[in-house]
Coordinates of C-alpha atoms and ligand atoms in Angstrom, one line a residue:
M114 CA 111.8 97.7 79.9
A115 CA 110.7 100.4 77.4
D116 CA 114.1 100.5 75.7
R117 CA 114.0 96.8 75.0
T118 CA 110.6 96.0 73.4
P119 CA 111.2 94.5 70.0
W120 CA 107.8 92.8 70.5
S121 CA 105.9 96.1 70.8
L122 CA 103.0 96.5 68.4
S123 CA 103.3 100.3 68.5
G124 CA 105.1 100.5 65.1
A125 CA 102.7 98.3 63.3
L126 CA 99.7 100.2 64.8
R127 CA 101.1 103.7 64.3
G128 CA 99.5 104.2 60.8
M129 CA 96.2 102.9 62.0
F130 CA 96.0 105.2 65.0
A131 CA 97.2 108.2 63.0
K132 CA 94.1 108.1 60.9
K133 CA 91.2 110.5 61.7
T134 CA 88.5 107.9 61.8
I135 CA 88.0 104.1 62.1
D136 CA 87.2 102.5 58.7
E137 CA 87.4 99.1 57.2
G138 CA 91.1 99.5 56.6
T139 CA 91.6 100.0 60.3
W140 CA 90.3 96.5 61.0
E141 CA 92.5 95.0 58.3
D142 CA 95.6 96.8 59.7
L143 CA 94.7 95.6 63.2
E144 CA 94.3 92.0 62.0
D145 CA 97.6 92.1 60.1
A146 CA 99.4 93.5 63.2
L147 CA 97.9 90.9 65.5
I148 CA 98.7 88.0 63.2
S149 CA 102.3 89.1 62.6
A150 CA 102.8 89.4 66.4
D151 CA 101.9 85.7 66.7
F152 CA 98.6 86.1 68.6
G153 CA 97.3 83.3 66.4
P154 CA 94.1 83.3 64.3
D155 CA 91.7 82.4 67.0
I156 CA 92.7 85.2 69.4
T157 CA 93.0 87.7 66.6
D158 CA 89.4 87.0 65.4
S159 CA 88.0 87.1 68.8
V160 CA 89.8 90.4 69.8
I161 CA 88.6 92.0 66.6
E162 CA 85.0 90.7 67.0
E163 CA 84.8 92.1 70.5
L164 CA 86.3 95.4 69.5
R165 CA 84.0 95.8 66.6
A166 CA 81.0 95.2 68.9
Q167 CA 82.3 97.7 71.4
V168 CA 83.0 100.4 68.8
K169 CA 79.5 99.9 67.5
K170 CA 78.0 100.0 71.0
Y171 CA 79.6 103.3 71.9
S172 CA 79.2 104.6 68.3
T173 CA 82.7 105.9 68.2
T174 CA 84.8 106.6 65.1
D175 CA 87.8 107.8 67.0
P176 CA 91.0 105.6 66.7
A177 CA 92.1 106.8 70.1
D178 CA 89.0 105.1 71.6
L179 CA 89.9 101.9 69.7
K180 CA 93.4 102.0 71.1
R181 CA 92.1 102.3 74.6
M182 CA 89.7 99.4 74.0
L183 CA 92.5 97.3 72.6
R184 CA 94.6 97.9 75.7
E185 CA 91.7 97.0 78.0
N186 CA 90.8 94.0 76.0
L187 CA 94.3 92.5 76.0
E188 CA 94.9 93.3 79.6
E189 CA 91.6 91.8 80.7
R190 CA 92.5 88.6 78.8
L191 CA 96.0 88.4 80.3
A192 CA 94.7 89.0 83.8
R193 CA 92.3 86.1 83.6
L194 CA 95.1 84.0 85.1
D195 CA 96.8 84.9 88.4
P196 CA 100.6 85.6 87.9
T197 CA 101.4 85.4 91.6
L198 CA 104.1 83.0 92.7
T199 CA 103.0 80.9 95.7
L200 CA 106.1 80.7 97.9
T201 CA 104.6 80.7 101.4
A202 CA 105.4 77.1 102.4
R203 CA 108.6 76.5 104.4
P204 CA 110.5 75.4 102.6
A205 CA 108.8 76.5 99.3
V206 CA 110.0 74.0 96.7
V207 CA 110.2 75.2 93.1
L208 CA 110.8 72.7 90.4
V209 CA 112.0 74.2 87.1
V210 CA 111.4 72.2 83.9
G211 CA 111.9 72.8 80.2
V212 CA 113.7 71.8 77.1
N213 CA 117.5 72.3 77.0
G214 CA 118.6 75.7 75.6
V215 CA 115.5 77.6 76.6
G216 CA 117.3 79.4 79.4
K217 CA 116.5 77.3 82.4
T218 CA 119.9 77.5 84.1
T219 CA 120.1 81.3 83.6
T220 CA 116.6 81.7 84.8
I221 CA 117.3 79.8 88.0
G222 CA 120.3 82.0 88.7
K223 CA 118.3 85.2 88.0
F224 CA 115.5 83.9 90.1
A225 CA 117.8 83.0 93.1
R226 CA 119.2 86.5 93.0
F227 CA 115.7 88.1 92.6
L228 CA 114.6 86.3 95.7
G229 CA 117.9 87.0 97.6
R230 CA 117.4 90.7 96.9
H231 CA 113.9 90.4 98.5
G232 CA 115.6 89.0 101.6
R233 CA 114.8 85.4 101.0
T234 CA 117.2 82.5 101.6
V235 CA 117.6 80.1 98.7
V236 CA 119.2 76.8 98.0
V237 CA 119.5 75.5 94.4
G238 CA 119.6 71.8 93.5
A239 CA 121.5 70.8 90.4
A240 CA 119.4 67.8 89.5
D241 CA 120.4 67.9 85.8
T242 CA 123.2 65.6 86.7
F243 CA 124.3 64.6 83.2
R244 CA 125.3 68.0 82.0
A245 CA 128.5 68.7 84.0
A246 CA 128.8 72.1 82.3
A247 CA 125.2 72.9 83.3
V248 CA 126.1 72.1 87.0
E249 CA 129.1 74.5 86.8
Q250 CA 127.1 77.2 85.1
L251 CA 124.3 76.8 87.7
A252 CA 126.9 77.0 90.5
T253 CA 128.3 80.3 89.1
W254 CA 124.9 81.8 88.7
A255 CA 123.7 80.6 92.1
E256 CA 126.8 82.1 93.7
R257 CA 126.2 85.4 91.9
G258 CA 122.6 85.2 93.2
G259 CA 123.9 84.6 96.8
A260 CA 122.3 81.2 96.9
Q261 CA 123.7 77.9 98.2
I262 CA 123.9 74.9 95.9
V263 CA 123.6 71.2 96.2
R264 CA 125.6 69.4 93.4
P265 CA 125.6 65.8 92.4
Q266 CA 128.5 63.9 94.0
Q267 CA 129.3 62.3 90.6
Q268 CA 128.2 62.9 87.1
G269 CA 124.9 61.0 86.3
Q270 CA 123.9 60.6 90.0
D271 CA 120.2 59.9 90.3
P272 CA 118.6 63.3 89.9
A273 CA 115.9 62.4 92.5
S274 CA 118.6 62.0 95.1
V275 CA 120.0 65.5 94.4
A276 CA 116.5 66.8 94.7
F277 CA 116.0 65.0 98.0
Q278 CA 119.3 66.3 99.4
T279 CA 118.4 69.8 98.4
V280 CA 115.0 69.8 100.1
E281 CA 116.6 68.0 103.1
K282 CA 119.2 70.8 103.4
A283 CA 116.5 73.4 103.2
I284 CA 114.5 71.8 106.0
A285 CA 117.6 71.2 108.2
E286 CA 119.0 74.7 107.8
G287 CA 115.7 76.6 107.7
I288 CA 116.4 77.8 104.1
E289 CA 113.2 79.4 102.8
I290 CA 113.2 78.4 99.1
A291 CA 114.6 75.3 97.3
I292 CA 114.8 75.7 93.5
I293 CA 115.5 72.4 91.7
D294 CA 117.0 72.4 88.2
T295 CA 116.0 69.4 86.1
A296 CA 117.1 67.8 82.8
G297 CA 115.7 68.8 79.4
R298 CA 116.8 66.2 77.0
L299 CA 114.0 65.8 74.6
Q300 CA 115.5 62.8 72.8
T301 CA 114.4 60.6 75.8
K302 CA 111.0 62.1 76.3
S303 CA 109.5 59.1 78.2
G304 CA 112.6 58.6 80.3
L305 CA 112.6 62.3 81.1
M306 CA 109.0 62.3 82.2
D307 CA 109.7 59.2 84.4
E308 CA 112.7 61.0 85.9
L309 CA 110.5 64.0 86.7
S310 CA 107.8 61.9 88.3
K311 CA 110.4 60.3 90.5
I312 CA 111.8 63.7 91.5
R313 CA 108.2 64.8 92.4
R314 CA 107.5 61.6 94.4
V315 CA 110.7 61.9 96.4
I316 CA 110.1 65.6 97.2
E317 CA 106.5 65.0 98.1
K318 CA 107.6 62.5 100.7
Q319 CA 109.4 65.4 102.4
T320 CA 107.1 68.4 101.7
E321 CA 104.6 69.8 99.2
I322 CA 105.9 71.2 95.9
A323 CA 105.0 74.9 95.8
E324 CA 105.5 75.6 92.1
V325 CA 106.5 73.8 88.9
L326 CA 107.7 76.4 86.5
L327 CA 108.0 75.6 82.8
V328 CA 110.6 77.7 81.0
L329 CA 109.8 78.6 77.4
D330 CA 111.9 80.5 74.9
A331 CA 109.7 83.3 73.5
T332 CA 111.7 83.5 70.2
T333 CA 110.6 80.0 69.3
G334 CA 106.9 80.9 69.6
Q335 CA 104.3 78.2 68.8
N336 CA 107.0 75.7 67.9
G337 CA 108.6 75.9 71.3
L338 CA 105.2 75.4 72.9
A339 CA 104.7 72.2 70.8
Q340 CA 108.1 70.9 72.1
A341 CA 107.1 71.6 75.7
E342 CA 103.8 69.8 75.3
A343 CA 105.0 66.7 77.2
F344 CA 105.9 68.8 80.3
I345 CA 102.5 70.4 80.2
E346 CA 100.8 67.0 80.1
H347 CA 103.0 65.2 82.6
A348 CA 104.8 67.6 84.9
G349 CA 102.0 69.4 86.8
V350 CA 103.1 72.8 85.6
T351 CA 101.8 75.7 87.8
G352 CA 103.4 78.6 86.0
L353 CA 105.3 79.6 82.9
V354 CA 108.6 81.6 82.5
L355 CA 109.0 83.3 79.2
T356 CA 112.7 83.9 78.4
K357 CA 114.4 85.9 75.7
L358 CA 111.5 88.3 75.3
D359 CA 114.2 90.9 74.6
G360 CA 115.0 89.1 71.3
S361 CA 111.4 88.3 70.3
A362 CA 109.2 90.2 67.9
K363 CA 106.3 88.0 68.8
G364 CA 104.6 89.9 71.6
G365 CA 101.3 88.2 70.9
F366 CA 102.8 84.9 71.9
V367 CA 102.5 86.0 75.5
L368 CA 98.8 85.9 75.3
A369 CA 98.6 83.0 72.9
V370 CA 100.7 80.8 75.3
Q371 CA 98.5 81.6 78.3
E372 CA 95.2 81.0 76.4
R373 CA 96.5 77.8 74.8
T374 CA 97.9 76.2 78.0
G375 CA 95.6 77.8 80.6
I376 CA 98.7 78.3 82.7
P377 CA 99.7 81.7 84.0
I378 CA 102.9 83.4 83.0
K379 CA 104.7 84.1 86.3
L380 CA 108.1 85.4 85.3
V381 CA 109.6 87.0 82.2
G382 CA 113.3 87.0 81.2
Q383 CA 114.4 90.0 79.1
G384 CA 118.2 89.7 78.8
E385 CA 121.3 87.7 79.6
G386 CA 122.2 89.7 82.7
I387 CA 121.5 88.5 86.2
G388 CA 119.0 91.3 86.8
D389 CA 117.0 90.6 83.7
L390 CA 114.1 88.7 85.2
T391 CA 110.9 90.3 86.4
G392 CA 107.5 89.2 87.6
F393 CA 104.7 89.4 85.0
T394 CA 102.4 92.4 85.2
P395 CA 99.7 92.4 82.5
H396 CA 99.1 96.1 82.8
V397 CA 102.8 97.0 82.2
F398 CA 103.1 94.4 79.5
V399 CA 100.1 95.8 77.6
Q400 CA 101.3 99.4 77.9
N401 CA 104.5 98.4 76.3
L402 CA 102.8 96.2 73.7
V403 CA 100.2 98.6 72.4
G404 CA 102.0 101.9 73.3
Ligands
LIG98 P1 119.3 75.9 79.5 O1 120.0 74.9 78.6 O2 117.8 75.8 79.4 O3 119.8 75.7 80.9 O4 119.7 77.3 78.9 P2 120.8 78.4 79.5 O5 120.4 78.9 80.7 O6 122.2 77.8 79.4 O7 120.6 79.5 78.4 C1 120.8 79.3 77.0 C2 121.2 80.6 76.3 O8 120.1 81.5 76.4 C3 122.4 81.3 77.0 O9 123.2 81.9 76.1 C4 121.7 82.4 77.9 O10 122.5 83.6 78.1 C5 120.5 82.8 76.9 N1 119.4 83.4 77.7 C6 118.7 82.9 78.7 N2 117.7 83.7 79.1 C7 117.8 84.8 78.3 C8 117.0 86.0 78.1 O11 116.0 86.3 78.8 N3 117.4 86.8 77.1 C9 118.4 86.6 76.2 N4 118.7 87.4 75.3 N5 119.2 85.4 76.3 C10 118.9 84.6 77.3

């Protein structure tokens, strides 16, 4: 990960930590760095206020202490939500939602392979039945990931019926995890939410839904989050997947998105390759962020 961290703050903070003592300029530099990394004004103010109080309490003037406090502060904030995926049910059904273009299909392929490598059996359901190209792309990725796939029998088939068949196959064949891809056409927001509700209802007649993962493109920052608002309100999202972090300079968005939604980040995509998906570990993330 270390060679692909455009979102690292270490460059912006270098000057600040190179100083001999903490002074007013230090706080200004820190504020600028946090704002430019897209932490947002609220988190920035709150982090700085807490660090000022801590520096005062321990009467330190050493920038190295401040750096350690910054790491601890950010890690503690990120760890407030549990990033663990709950995949213990049999089958564990994972619904993947998000706006087109954010990296949903790629993420499902990577996720299927990630699970396959951990010895889990996976079936993927192509319930985005209007995008024929997406179904083919998903099939390619699923194959690469060693997963089976349930495709629509014809273009535009009821997405809920594909979801149903996917879960049915998982139950009948003892496949451990069923990942369902869904549509992300924002032009028809209310239709899309109805479609998702129907998919949920159909699955819930068969088994519980283990996770609803909302995929967000980290390069779109706060804008992308606004676009995904409808999913957060209506889709029962249990976890976030941040994609394209390898192309994002906005490391602070990671914390902002968690604090704003109250939903934990569970997976992170950092590249276009099939191996470029990892679980989210606040400690590792903060080490890379602050340096
Ligand atoms: P979907 O429309 O949401 O299904 O999006 P796709 O899975 O088709 O991905 C859209 C584009 O984003 C493709 O070109 C992917 O290769 C790219 N992509 C997806 N995830 C990542 C990532 O983590 N990093 C980078 N750099 N590109 C990604």
